Short mmCIF file of C-alpha atoms in Angstrom, two decimals:
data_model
loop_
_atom_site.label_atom_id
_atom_site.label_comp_id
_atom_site.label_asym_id
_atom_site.label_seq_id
_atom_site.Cartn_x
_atom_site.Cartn_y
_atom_site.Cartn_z
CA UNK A 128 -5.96 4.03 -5.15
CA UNK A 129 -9.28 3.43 -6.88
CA UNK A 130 -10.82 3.96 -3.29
CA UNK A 131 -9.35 7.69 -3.04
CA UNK A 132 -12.21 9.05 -5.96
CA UNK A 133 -14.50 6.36 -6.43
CA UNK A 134 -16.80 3.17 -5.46
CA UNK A 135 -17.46 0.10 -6.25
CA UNK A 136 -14.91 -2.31 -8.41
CA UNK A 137 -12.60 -0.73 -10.38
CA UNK A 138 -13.14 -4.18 -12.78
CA UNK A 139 -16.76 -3.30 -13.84
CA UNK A 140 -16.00 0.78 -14.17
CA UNK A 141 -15.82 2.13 -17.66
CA UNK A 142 -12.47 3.54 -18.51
CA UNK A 143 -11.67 6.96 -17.26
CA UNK A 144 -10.52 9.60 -19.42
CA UNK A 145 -7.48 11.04 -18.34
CA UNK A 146 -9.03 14.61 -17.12
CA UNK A 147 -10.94 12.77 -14.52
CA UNK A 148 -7.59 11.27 -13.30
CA UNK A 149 -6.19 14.96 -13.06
CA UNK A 150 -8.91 16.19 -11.39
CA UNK A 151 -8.62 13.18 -8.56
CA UNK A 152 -5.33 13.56 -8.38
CA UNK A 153 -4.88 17.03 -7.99
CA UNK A 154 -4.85 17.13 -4.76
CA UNK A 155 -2.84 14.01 -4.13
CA UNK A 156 0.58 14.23 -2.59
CA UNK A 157 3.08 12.44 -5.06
CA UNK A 158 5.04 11.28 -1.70
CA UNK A 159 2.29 9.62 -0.48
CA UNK A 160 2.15 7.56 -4.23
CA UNK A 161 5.69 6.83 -3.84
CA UNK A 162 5.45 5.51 -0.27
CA UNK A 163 2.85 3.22 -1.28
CA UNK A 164 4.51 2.20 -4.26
CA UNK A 165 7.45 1.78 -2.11
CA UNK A 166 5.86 -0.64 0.04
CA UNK A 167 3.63 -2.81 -1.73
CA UNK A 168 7.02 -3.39 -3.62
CA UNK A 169 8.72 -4.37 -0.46
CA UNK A 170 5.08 -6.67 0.09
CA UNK A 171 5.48 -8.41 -2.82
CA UNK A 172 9.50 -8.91 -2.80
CA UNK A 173 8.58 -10.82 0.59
CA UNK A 174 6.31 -13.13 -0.53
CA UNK A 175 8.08 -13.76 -4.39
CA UNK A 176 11.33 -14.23 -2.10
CA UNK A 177 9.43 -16.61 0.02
CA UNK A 178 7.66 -18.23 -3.32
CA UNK A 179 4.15 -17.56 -2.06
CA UNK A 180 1.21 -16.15 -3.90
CA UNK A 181 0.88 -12.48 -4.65
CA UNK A 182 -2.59 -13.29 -2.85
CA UNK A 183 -0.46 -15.02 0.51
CA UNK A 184 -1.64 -12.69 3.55
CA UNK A 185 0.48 -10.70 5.39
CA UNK A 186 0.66 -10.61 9.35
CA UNK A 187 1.98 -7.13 8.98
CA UNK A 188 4.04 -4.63 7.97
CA UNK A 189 6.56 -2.33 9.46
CA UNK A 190 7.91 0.81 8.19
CA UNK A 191 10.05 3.01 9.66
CA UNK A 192 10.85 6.83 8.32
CA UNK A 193 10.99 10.11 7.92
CA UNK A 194 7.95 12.64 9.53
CA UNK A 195 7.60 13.94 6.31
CA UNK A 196 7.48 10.80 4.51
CA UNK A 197 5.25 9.19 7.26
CA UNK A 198 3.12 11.68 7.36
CA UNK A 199 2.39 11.04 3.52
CA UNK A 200 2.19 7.96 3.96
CA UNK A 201 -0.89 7.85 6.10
CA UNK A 202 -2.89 9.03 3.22
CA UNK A 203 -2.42 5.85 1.42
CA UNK A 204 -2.08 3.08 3.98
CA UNK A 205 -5.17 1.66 4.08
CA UNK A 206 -4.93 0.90 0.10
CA UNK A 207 -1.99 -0.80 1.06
CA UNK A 208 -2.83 -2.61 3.53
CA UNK A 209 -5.91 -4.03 1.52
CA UNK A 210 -3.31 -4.29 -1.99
CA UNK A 211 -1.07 -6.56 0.05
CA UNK A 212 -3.75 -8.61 1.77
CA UNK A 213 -1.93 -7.01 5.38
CA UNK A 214 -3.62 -7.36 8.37
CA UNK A 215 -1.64 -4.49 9.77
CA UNK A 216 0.67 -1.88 8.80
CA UNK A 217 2.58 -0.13 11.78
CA UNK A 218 4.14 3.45 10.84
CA UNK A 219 6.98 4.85 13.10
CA UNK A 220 9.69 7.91 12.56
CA UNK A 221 12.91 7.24 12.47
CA UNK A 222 15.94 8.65 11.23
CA UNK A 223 16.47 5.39 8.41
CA UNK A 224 14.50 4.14 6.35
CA UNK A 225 13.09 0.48 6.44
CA UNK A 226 10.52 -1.51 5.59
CA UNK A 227 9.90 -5.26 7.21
CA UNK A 228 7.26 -7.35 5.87
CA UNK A 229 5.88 -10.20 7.98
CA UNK A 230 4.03 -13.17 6.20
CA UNK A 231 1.30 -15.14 7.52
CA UNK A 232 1.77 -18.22 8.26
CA UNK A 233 -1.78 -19.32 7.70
CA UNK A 234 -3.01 -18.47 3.81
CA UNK A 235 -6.45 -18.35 5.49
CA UNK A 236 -5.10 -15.35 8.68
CA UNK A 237 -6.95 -12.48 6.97
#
C-alpha cells in the first residue's frame, strides 16, 4: 500500500507520522483494505499449506464476488499482486464469495 502515496522503498523511508497516514488514507475505501487483506491472506494460506516460501510465486489468483466488493477491490490489486509475488489476479462477480490461489510450479515463473 506504500505505492498508493509514495515512491521509492518503503525500507529506506523515514518513519511517517501518523497525520501523513490520515491524510493518504483519507480517501481510501476501507473495503478495498479489507479485500486485499482478504486475499493476500488466502495467498499466503496457499503456499504455508503447501510448505513453500512466503517468497514462492504465484501463477495466479482468482477471486470471485460481490460488484461492490470487486469494484473495491480494483483499487488495490496491483499491490497484491506484487505482495504475493502473483503473476495474475483475475476478478469476476458472482453471487459467493471465493478466492483460489494457484502456485507456480517453477520458484523462478515470475
Amino acid at each position: 500500500m506504500w505505492s498508493w502515496w509514495q515512491s521509492g522503498s518503503v525500507h529506506r523511508a523515514p518513519w511517517p507520522n501518523a497525520s501523513q497516514l490520515r491524510d493518504a488514507a483519507a480517501d481510501g475505501n476501507p473495503l478495498a483494505y479489507a479485500m486485499g487483506a482478504e486475499i493476500l491472506s488466502a495467498a499466503r494460506r496457499a503456499k504455508t499449506e503447501s510448505k513453500r516460501s512466503l517468497k514462492w510465486p504465484v501463477d495466479v489468483i482468482d477471486v470471485t464476488d460481490t460488484t461492490p466488493r470487486t469494484e473495491a477491490f480494483q483499487s488495490v490489486l496491483e499491490d497484491v499482486r506484487e505482495a504475493a509475488n502473483a503473476t495474475s489476479v483475475s476478478v469476476a462477480v458472482g453471487a459467493e464469495a471465493s478466492v483460489a490461489v494457484t502456485l507456480a510450479d517453477d520458484p523462478d515463473a515470475v
